[in-house]
CSV table of C-alpha atoms in Angstrom, one decimal:
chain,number,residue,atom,x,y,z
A,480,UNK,CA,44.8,-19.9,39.2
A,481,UNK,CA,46.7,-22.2,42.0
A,482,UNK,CA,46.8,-25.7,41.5
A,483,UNK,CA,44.3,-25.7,44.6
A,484,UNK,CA,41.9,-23.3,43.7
A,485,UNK,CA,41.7,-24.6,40.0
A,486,UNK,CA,40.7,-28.3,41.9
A,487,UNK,CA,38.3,-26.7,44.2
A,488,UNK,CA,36.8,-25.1,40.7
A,489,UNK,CA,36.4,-28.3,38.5
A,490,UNK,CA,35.5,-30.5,41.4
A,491,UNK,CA,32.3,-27.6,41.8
A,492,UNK,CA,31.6,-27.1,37.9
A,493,UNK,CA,31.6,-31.5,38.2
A,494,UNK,CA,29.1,-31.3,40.9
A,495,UNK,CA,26.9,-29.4,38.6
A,496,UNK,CA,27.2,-31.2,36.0
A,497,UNK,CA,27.0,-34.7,37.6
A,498,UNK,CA,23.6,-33.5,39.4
A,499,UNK,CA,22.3,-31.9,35.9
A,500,UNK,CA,22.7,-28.6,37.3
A,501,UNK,CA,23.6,-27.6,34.2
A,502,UNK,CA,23.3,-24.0,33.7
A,503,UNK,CA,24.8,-23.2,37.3
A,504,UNK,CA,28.0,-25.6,35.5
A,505,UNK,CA,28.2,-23.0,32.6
A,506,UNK,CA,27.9,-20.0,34.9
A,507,UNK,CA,30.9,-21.2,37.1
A,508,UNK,CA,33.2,-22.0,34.4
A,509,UNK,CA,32.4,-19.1,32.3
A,510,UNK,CA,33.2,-17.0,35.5
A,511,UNK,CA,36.6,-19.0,35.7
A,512,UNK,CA,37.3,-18.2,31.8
A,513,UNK,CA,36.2,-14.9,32.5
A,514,UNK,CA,39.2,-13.1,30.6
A,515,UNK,CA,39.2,-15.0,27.7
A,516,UNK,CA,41.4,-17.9,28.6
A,517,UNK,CA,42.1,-20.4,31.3
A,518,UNK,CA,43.0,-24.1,32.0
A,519,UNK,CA,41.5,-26.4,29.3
A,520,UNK,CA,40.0,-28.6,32.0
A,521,UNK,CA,37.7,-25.9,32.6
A,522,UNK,CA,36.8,-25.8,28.6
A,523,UNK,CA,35.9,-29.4,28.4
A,524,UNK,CA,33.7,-28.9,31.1
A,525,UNK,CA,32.2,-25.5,29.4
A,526,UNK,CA,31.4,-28.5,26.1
A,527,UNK,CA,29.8,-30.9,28.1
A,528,UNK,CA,27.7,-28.5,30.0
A,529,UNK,CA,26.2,-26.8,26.4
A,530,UNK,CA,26.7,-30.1,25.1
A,531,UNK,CA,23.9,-31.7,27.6
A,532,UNK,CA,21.5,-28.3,27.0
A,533,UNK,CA,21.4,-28.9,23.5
A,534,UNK,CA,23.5,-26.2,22.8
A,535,UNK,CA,25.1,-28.4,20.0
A,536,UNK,CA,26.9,-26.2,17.5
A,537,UNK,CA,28.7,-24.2,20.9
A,538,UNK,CA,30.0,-27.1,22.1
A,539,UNK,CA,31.8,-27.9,19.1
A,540,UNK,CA,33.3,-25.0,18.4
A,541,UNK,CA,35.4,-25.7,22.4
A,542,UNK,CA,35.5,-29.3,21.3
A,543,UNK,CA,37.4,-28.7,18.0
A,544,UNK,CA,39.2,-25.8,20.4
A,545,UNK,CA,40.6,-28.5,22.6
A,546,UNK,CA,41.6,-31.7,20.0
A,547,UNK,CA,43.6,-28.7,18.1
A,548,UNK,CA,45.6,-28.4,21.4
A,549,UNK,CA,45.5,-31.4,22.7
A,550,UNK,CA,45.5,-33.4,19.7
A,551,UNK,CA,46.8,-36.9,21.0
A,552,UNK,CA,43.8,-37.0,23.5
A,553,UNK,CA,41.7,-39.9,22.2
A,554,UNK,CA,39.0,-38.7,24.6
A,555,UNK,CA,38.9,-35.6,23.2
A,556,UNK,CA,38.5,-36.9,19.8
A,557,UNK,CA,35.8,-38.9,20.1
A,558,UNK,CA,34.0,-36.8,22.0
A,559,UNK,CA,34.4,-33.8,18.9
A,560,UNK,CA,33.7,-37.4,16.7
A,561,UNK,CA,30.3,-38.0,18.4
A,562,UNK,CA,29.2,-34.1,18.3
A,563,UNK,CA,30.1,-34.0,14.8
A,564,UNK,CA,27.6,-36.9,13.8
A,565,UNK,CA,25.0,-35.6,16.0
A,566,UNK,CA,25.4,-32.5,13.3
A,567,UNK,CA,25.1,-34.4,10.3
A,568,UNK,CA,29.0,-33.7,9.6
A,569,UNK,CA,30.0,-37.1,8.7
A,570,UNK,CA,33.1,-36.7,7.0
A,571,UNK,CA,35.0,-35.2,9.8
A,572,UNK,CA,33.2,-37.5,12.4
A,573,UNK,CA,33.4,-40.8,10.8
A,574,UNK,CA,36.9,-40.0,10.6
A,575,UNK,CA,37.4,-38.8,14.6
A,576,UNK,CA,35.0,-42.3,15.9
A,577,UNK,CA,37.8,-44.4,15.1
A,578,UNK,CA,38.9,-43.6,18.5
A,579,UNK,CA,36.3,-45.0,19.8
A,580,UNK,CA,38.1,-48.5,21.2
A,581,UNK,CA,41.4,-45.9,22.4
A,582,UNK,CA,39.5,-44.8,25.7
A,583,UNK,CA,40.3,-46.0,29.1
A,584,UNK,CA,37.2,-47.9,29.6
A,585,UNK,CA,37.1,-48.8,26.0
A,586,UNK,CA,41.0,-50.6,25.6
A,587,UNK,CA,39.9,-54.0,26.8
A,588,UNK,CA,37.2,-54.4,24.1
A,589,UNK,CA,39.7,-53.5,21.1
A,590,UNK,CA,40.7,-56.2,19.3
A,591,UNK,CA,44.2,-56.0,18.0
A,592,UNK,CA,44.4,-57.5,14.2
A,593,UNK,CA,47.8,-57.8,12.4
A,594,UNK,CA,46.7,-57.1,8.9
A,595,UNK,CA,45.5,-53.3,7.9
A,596,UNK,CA,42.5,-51.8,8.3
A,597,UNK,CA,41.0,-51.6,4.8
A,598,UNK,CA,40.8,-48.1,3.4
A,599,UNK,CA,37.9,-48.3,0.8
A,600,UNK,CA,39.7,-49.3,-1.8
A,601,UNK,CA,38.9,-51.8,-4.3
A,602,UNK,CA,40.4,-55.1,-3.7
A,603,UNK,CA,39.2,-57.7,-5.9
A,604,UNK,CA,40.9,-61.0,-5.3
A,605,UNK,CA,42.1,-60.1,-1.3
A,606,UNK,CA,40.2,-61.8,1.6
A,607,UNK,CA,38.8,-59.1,3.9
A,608,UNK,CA,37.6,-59.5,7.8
A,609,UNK,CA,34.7,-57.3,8.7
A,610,UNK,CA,34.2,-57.9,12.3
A,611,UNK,CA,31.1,-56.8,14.6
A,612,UNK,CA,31.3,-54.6,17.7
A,613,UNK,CA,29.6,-54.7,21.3
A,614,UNK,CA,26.7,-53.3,21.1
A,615,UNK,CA,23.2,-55.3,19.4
A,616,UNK,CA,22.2,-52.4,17.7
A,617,UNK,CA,25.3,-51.0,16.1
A,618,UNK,CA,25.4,-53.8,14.2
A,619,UNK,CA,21.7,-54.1,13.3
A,620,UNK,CA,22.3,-50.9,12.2
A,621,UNK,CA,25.7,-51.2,10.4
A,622,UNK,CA,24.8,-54.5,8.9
A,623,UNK,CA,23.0,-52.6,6.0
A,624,UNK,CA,26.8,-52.1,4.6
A,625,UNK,CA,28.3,-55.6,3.9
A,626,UNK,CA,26.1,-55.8,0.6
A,627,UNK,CA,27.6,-52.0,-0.4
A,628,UNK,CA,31.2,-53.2,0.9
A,629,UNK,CA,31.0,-56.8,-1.3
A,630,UNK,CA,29.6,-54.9,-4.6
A,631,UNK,CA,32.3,-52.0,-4.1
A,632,UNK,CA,35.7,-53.8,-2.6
A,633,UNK,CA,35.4,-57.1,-5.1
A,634,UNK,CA,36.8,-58.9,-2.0
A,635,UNK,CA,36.3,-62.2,-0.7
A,636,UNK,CA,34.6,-61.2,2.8
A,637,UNK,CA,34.7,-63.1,6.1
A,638,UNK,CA,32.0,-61.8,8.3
A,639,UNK,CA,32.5,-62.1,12.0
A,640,UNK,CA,29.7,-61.7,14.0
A,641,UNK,CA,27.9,-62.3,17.6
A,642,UNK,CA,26.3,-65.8,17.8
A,643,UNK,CA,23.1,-63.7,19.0
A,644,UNK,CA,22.7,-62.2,15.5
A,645,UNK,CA,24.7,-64.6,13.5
A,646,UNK,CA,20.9,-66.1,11.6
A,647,UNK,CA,20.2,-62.6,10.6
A,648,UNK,CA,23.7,-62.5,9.1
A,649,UNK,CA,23.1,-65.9,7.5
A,650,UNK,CA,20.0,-64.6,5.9
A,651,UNK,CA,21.7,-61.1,4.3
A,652,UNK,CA,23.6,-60.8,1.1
A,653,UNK,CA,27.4,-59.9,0.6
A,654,UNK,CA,29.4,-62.1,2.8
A,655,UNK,CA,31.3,-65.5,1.2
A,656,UNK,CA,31.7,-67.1,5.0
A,657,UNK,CA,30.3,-66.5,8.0
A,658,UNK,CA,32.1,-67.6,11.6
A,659,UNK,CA,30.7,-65.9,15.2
A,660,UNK,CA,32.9,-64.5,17.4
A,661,UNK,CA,36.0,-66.8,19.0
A,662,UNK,CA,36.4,-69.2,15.9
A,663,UNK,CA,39.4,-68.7,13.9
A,664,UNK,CA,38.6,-66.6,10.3
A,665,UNK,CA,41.2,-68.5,8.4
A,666,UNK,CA,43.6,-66.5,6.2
A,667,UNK,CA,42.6,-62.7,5.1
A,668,UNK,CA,44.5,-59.9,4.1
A,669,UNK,CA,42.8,-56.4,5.3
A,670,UNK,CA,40.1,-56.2,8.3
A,671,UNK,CA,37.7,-53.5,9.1
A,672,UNK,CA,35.6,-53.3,12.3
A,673,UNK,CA,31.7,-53.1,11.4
A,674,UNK,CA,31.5,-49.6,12.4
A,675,UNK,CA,34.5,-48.5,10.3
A,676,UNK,CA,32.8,-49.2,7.4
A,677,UNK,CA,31.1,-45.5,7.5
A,678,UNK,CA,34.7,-44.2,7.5
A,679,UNK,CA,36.3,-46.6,4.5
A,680,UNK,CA,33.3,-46.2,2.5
A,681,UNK,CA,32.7,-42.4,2.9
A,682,UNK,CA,29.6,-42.7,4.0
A,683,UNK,CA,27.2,-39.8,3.9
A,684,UNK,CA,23.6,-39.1,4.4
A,685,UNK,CA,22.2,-38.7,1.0
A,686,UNK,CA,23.6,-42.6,0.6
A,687,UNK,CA,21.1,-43.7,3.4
A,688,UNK,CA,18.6,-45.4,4.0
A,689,UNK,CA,19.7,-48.3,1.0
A,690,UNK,CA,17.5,-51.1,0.7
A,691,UNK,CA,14.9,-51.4,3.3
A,692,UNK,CA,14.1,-53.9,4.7
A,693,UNK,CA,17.6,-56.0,4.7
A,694,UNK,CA,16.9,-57.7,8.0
A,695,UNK,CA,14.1,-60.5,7.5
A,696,UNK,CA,12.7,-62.6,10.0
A,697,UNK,CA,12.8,-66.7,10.2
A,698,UNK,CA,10.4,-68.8,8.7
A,699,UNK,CA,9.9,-70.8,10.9
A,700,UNK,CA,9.4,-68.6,13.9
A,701,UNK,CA,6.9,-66.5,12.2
A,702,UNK,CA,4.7,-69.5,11.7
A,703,UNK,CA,5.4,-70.7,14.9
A,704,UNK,CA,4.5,-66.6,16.4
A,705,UNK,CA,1.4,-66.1,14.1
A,706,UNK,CA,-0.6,-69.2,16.4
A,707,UNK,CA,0.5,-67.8,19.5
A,708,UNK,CA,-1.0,-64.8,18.8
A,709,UNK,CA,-3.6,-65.8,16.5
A,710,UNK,CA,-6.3,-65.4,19.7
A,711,UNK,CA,-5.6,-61.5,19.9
A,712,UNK,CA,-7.7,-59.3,18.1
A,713,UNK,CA,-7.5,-55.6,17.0
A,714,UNK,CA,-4.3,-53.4,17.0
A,715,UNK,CA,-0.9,-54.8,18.3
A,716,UNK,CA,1.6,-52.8,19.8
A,717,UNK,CA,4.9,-54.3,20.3
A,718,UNK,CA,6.5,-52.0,23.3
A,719,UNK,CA,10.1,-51.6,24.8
A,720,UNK,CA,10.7,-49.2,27.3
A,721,UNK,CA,14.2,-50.0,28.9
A,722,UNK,CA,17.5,-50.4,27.6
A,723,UNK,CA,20.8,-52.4,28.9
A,724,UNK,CA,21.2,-51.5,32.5
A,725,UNK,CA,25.1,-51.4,31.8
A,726,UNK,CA,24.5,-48.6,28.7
A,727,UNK,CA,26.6,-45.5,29.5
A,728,UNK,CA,23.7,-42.9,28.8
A,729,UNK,CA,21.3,-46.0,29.7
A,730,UNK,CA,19.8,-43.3,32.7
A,731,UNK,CA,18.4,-40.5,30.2
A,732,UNK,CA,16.7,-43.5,27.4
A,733,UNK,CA,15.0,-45.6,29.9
A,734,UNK,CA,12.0,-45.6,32.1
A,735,UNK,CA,9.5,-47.7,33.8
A,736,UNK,CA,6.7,-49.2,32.1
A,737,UNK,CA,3.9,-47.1,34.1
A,738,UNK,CA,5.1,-43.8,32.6
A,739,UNK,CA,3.2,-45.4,29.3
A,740,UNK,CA,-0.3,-45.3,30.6
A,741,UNK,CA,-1.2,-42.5,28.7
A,742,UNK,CA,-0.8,-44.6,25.6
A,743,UNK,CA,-3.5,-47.3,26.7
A,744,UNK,CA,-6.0,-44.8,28.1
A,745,UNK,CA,-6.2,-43.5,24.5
A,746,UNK,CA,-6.1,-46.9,22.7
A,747,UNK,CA,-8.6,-48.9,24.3
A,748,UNK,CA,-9.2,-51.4,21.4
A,749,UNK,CA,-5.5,-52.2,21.1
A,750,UNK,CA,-3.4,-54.9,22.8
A,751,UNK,CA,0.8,-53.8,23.8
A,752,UNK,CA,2.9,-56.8,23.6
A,753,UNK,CA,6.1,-56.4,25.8
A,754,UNK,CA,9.1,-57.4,24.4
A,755,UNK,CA,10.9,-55.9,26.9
A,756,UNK,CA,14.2,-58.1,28.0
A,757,UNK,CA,16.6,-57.6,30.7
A,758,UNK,CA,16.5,-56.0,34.4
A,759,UNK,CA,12.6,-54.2,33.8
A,760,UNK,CA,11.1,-57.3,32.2
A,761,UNK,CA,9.4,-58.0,35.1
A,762,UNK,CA,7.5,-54.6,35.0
A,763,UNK,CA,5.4,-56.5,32.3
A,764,UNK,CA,3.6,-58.7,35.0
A,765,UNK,CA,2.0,-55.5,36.5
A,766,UNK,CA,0.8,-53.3,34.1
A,767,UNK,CA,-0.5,-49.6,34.4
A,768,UNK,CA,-4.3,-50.0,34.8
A,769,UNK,CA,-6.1,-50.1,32.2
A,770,UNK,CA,-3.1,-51.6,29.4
A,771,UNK,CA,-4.2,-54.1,28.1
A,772,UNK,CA,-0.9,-56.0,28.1
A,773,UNK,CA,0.0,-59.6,26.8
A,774,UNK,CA,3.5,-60.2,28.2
A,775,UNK,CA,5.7,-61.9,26.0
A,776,UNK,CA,9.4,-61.3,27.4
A,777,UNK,CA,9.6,-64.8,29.2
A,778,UNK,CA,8.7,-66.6,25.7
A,779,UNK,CA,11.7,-64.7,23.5
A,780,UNK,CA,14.4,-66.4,23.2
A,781,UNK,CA,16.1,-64.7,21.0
A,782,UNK,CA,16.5,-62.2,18.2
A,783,UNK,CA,14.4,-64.2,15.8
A,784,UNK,CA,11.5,-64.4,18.6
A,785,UNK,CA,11.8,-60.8,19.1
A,786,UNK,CA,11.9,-60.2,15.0
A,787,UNK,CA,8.6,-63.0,14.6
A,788,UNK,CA,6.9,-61.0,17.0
A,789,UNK,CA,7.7,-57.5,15.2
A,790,UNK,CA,6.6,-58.9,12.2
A,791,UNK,CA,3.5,-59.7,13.5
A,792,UNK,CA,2.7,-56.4,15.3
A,793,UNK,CA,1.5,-53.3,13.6
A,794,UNK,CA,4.0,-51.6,15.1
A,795,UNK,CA,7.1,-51.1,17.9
A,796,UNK,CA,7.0,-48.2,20.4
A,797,UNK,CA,10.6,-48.3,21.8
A,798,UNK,CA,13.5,-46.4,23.7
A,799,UNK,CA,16.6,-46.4,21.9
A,800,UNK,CA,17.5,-49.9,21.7
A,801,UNK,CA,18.2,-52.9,19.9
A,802,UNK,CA,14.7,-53.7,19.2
A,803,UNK,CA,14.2,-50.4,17.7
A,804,UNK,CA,16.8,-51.2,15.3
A,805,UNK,CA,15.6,-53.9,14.4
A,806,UNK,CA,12.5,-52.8,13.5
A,807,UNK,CA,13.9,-50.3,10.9
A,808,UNK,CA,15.7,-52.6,9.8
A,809,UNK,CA,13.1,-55.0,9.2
A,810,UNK,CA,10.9,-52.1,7.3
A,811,UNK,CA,8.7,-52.3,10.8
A,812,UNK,CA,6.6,-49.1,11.6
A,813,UNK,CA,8.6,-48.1,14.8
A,814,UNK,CA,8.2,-45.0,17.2
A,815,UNK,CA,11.8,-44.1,19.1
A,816,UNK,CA,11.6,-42.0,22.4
A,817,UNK,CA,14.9,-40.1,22.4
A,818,UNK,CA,16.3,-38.1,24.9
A,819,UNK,CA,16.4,-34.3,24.8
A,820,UNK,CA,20.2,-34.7,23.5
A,821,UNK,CA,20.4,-37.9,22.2
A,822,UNK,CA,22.5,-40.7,20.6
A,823,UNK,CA,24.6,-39.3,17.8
A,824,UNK,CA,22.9,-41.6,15.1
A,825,UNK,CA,19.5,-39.9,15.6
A,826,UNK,CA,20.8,-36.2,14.8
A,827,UNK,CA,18.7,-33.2,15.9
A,828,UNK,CA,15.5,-31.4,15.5
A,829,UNK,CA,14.1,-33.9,13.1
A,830,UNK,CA,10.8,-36.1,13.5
A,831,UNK,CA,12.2,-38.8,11.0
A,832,UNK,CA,16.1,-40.2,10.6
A,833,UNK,CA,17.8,-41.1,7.2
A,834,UNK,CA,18.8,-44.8,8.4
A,835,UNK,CA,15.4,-46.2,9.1
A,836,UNK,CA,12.6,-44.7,6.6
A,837,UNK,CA,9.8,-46.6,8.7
A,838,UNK,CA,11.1,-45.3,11.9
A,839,UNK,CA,9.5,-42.1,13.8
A,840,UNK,CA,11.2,-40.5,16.1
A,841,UNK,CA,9.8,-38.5,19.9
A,842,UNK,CA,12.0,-36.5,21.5
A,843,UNK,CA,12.1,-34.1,25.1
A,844,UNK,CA,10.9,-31.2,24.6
A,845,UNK,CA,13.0,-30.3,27.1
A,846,UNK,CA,15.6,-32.3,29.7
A,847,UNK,CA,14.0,-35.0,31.5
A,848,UNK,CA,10.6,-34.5,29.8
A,849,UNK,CA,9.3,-37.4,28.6
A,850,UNK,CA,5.6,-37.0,30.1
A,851,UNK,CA,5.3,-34.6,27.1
A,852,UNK,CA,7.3,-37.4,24.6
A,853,UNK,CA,4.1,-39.8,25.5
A,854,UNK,CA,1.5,-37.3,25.8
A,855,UNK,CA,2.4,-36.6,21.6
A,856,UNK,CA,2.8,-40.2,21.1
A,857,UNK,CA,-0.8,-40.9,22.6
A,858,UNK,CA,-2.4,-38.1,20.3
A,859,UNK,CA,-0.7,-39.5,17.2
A,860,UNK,CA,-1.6,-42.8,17.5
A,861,UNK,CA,-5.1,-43.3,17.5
A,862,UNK,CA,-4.0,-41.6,13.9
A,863,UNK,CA,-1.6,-43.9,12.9
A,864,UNK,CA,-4.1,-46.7,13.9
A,865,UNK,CA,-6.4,-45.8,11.8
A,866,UNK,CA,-4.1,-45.3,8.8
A,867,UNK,CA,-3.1,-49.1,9.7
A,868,UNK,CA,-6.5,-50.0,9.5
A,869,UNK,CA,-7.3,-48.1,6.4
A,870,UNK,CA,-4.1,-49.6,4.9
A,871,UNK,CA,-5.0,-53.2,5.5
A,872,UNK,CA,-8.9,-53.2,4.1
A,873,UNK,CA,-7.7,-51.7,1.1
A,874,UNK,CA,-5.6,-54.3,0.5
């Protein structure tokens, strides 16, 4: 193959994939790999193409194909790191995601530290940084370890965290000081970014979910929450349907709020509260006829609004997002819509996930197909309602 036509061939198998043409991708580069063997450009565009149809256990088999030949690619790595966790294989992927901050788009966000990275090991007497990452609900969902990590290392443990989530921290077990991000730590003798914790603690599903709930709400805002929505009767139903704009897969989670009209047509004696923030909040001041829809985005200001108000509901119905998280971490009942092929933290084929007991989880049926995600959820919950209900006069 000529340096031309092998450009003419990626640039067509990318065409496909970029337009979710998917199977026409894995018929052209099969017919370019047609004898067995060929440029690995073409491979890693074989893996994503299975990748994106589900076709999970294929792709890893090329993924692990190309880090063995290509073993400095830090792209390649955390690609294989991500499929691996979507398996369930978390010993070889915690151990391949600490690539994660290597990638070109990734590089500026790494933050260079010039102590080690703790290893696991105990450490009684050291002073150890754990510092969060970028995204809300990584560390809503990794916070769950600084307990583990304080009982286990014996160390003295700075936690740094993002001012946004920095009362939730204040209110969870394990750390000696807290600081948010940009003040100075002090002196300490190992670090460990949030999300390497997994990898220095060996984490593995059967340790999962720990205790639930670790994540409480304020107070203060729950009092202040329970007037405001003192005046609404019957079943409430806290809903998020959009995630951050800027989210790299942010495309295949989100939606707009009208696709959720089938939920309300069902549930006529229950009231959705929108805590939807960001770039769709507005979609919240026109709601699908017939929702009865209290729109509460404008009045959260924050994390401990959003957690009052969780609290308070008798359940979130969510994309993948932050809230979500936060509702399993909170010991919330919480529905997650989840894409065909989705984040690797949810795994596959499975109704419930190990990290968040509380948490049920909707998928696609098939790409794109989330019509049938909300047509199942409207079925269920006139069920679950009445559970609820059940639940709460027996009490």
């Amino acid at each position: 193959m000529t340096p031309e036509t092998l450009s003419a061939a990626l640039n067509d198998i990318r065409q496909c994939i970029d337009s979710d043409q998917l199977e026409q991708a894995e018929a052209k580069a099969r017919a370019a790999l047609s004898s067995g063997t060929g440029p690995l450009d073409i491979w890693h565009l074989l893996a994503h193409a299975l990748r994106r149809q589900g076709r999970i256990e294929e792709a890893k088999v090329i993924q692990e194909m190309l880090v063995q030949h290509l073993p400095h690619n830090v792209v390649l790595r955390f690609e294989l790191a991500e499929t691996l966790l979507l398996l369930g294989d978390f010993d070889s992927g915690w151990r391949q995601y600490r690539f994660r901050y290597d990638l070109p788009h990734t590089t500026n966000l790494k933050r260079t530290v010039q102590v080690p990275r703790w290893d696991g090991a105990p450490i009684a007497g050291k002073t150890l940084l754990i510092h969060d990452e970028q995204g809300f609900g990584d560390t809503l969902q990794f916070m769950r370890m600084i307990p583990w990590v304080k009982k286990h290392s014996q160390a003295h443990i700075i936690l740094q965290i993002s001012p946004d989530l920095l009362p939730f921290a204040q209110r969870l077990s394990g750390a000696d000081k807290i600081i948010v991000r940009g003040q100075l730590p002090g002196p300490f003798d190992l670090h460990c970014e949030m999300m390497s914790l997994p990898m220095a603690m060996k984490l593995q599903i059967t340790d999962l979910p720990g205790e639930i709930p670790y994540l409480h709400p304020d107070p203060l805002r729950l009092k202040e929450w329970r007037k405001k929505l003192a005046s609404i009767r019957g079943p409430k139903i806290a809903l998020v349907w959009a995630g951050r704009p800027t989210h790299t897969n942010d495309a295949n989670r989100s939606m707009d709020l009208s696709r959720l009209a089938p939920l309300a047509a069902h549930n006529r004696d229950a009231t959705f509260l929108s805590v939807q923030k960001g770039a769709k909040e507005e979609q919240a001041q026109t709601p699908p006829d017939g929702m009865k829809l209290v729109n509460l985005s404008g009045d959260i200001r924050d994390f401990d609004d959003t957690a009052a108000i969780l609290a308070l509901s008798d359940m979130l119905i969510s994309v993948d997002s932050s809230p979500a998280h936060l509702a399993g971490a909170m010991g919330r009942p919480v529905w997650t819509m989840l894409p065909f092929v989705p984040d690797w933290r949810w795994l596959m084929n499975r109704p419930d996930t190990p990290w968040y007991p509380h948490m049920r989880l909707f998928r696609q049926p098939q790409r794109g197909n989330w019509d049938a995600v909300i047509a199942d959820m409207a079925k269920s919950l006139p069920v679950f309602l009445n559970d609820q209900y059940q639940r709460k006069a027996a009490e």
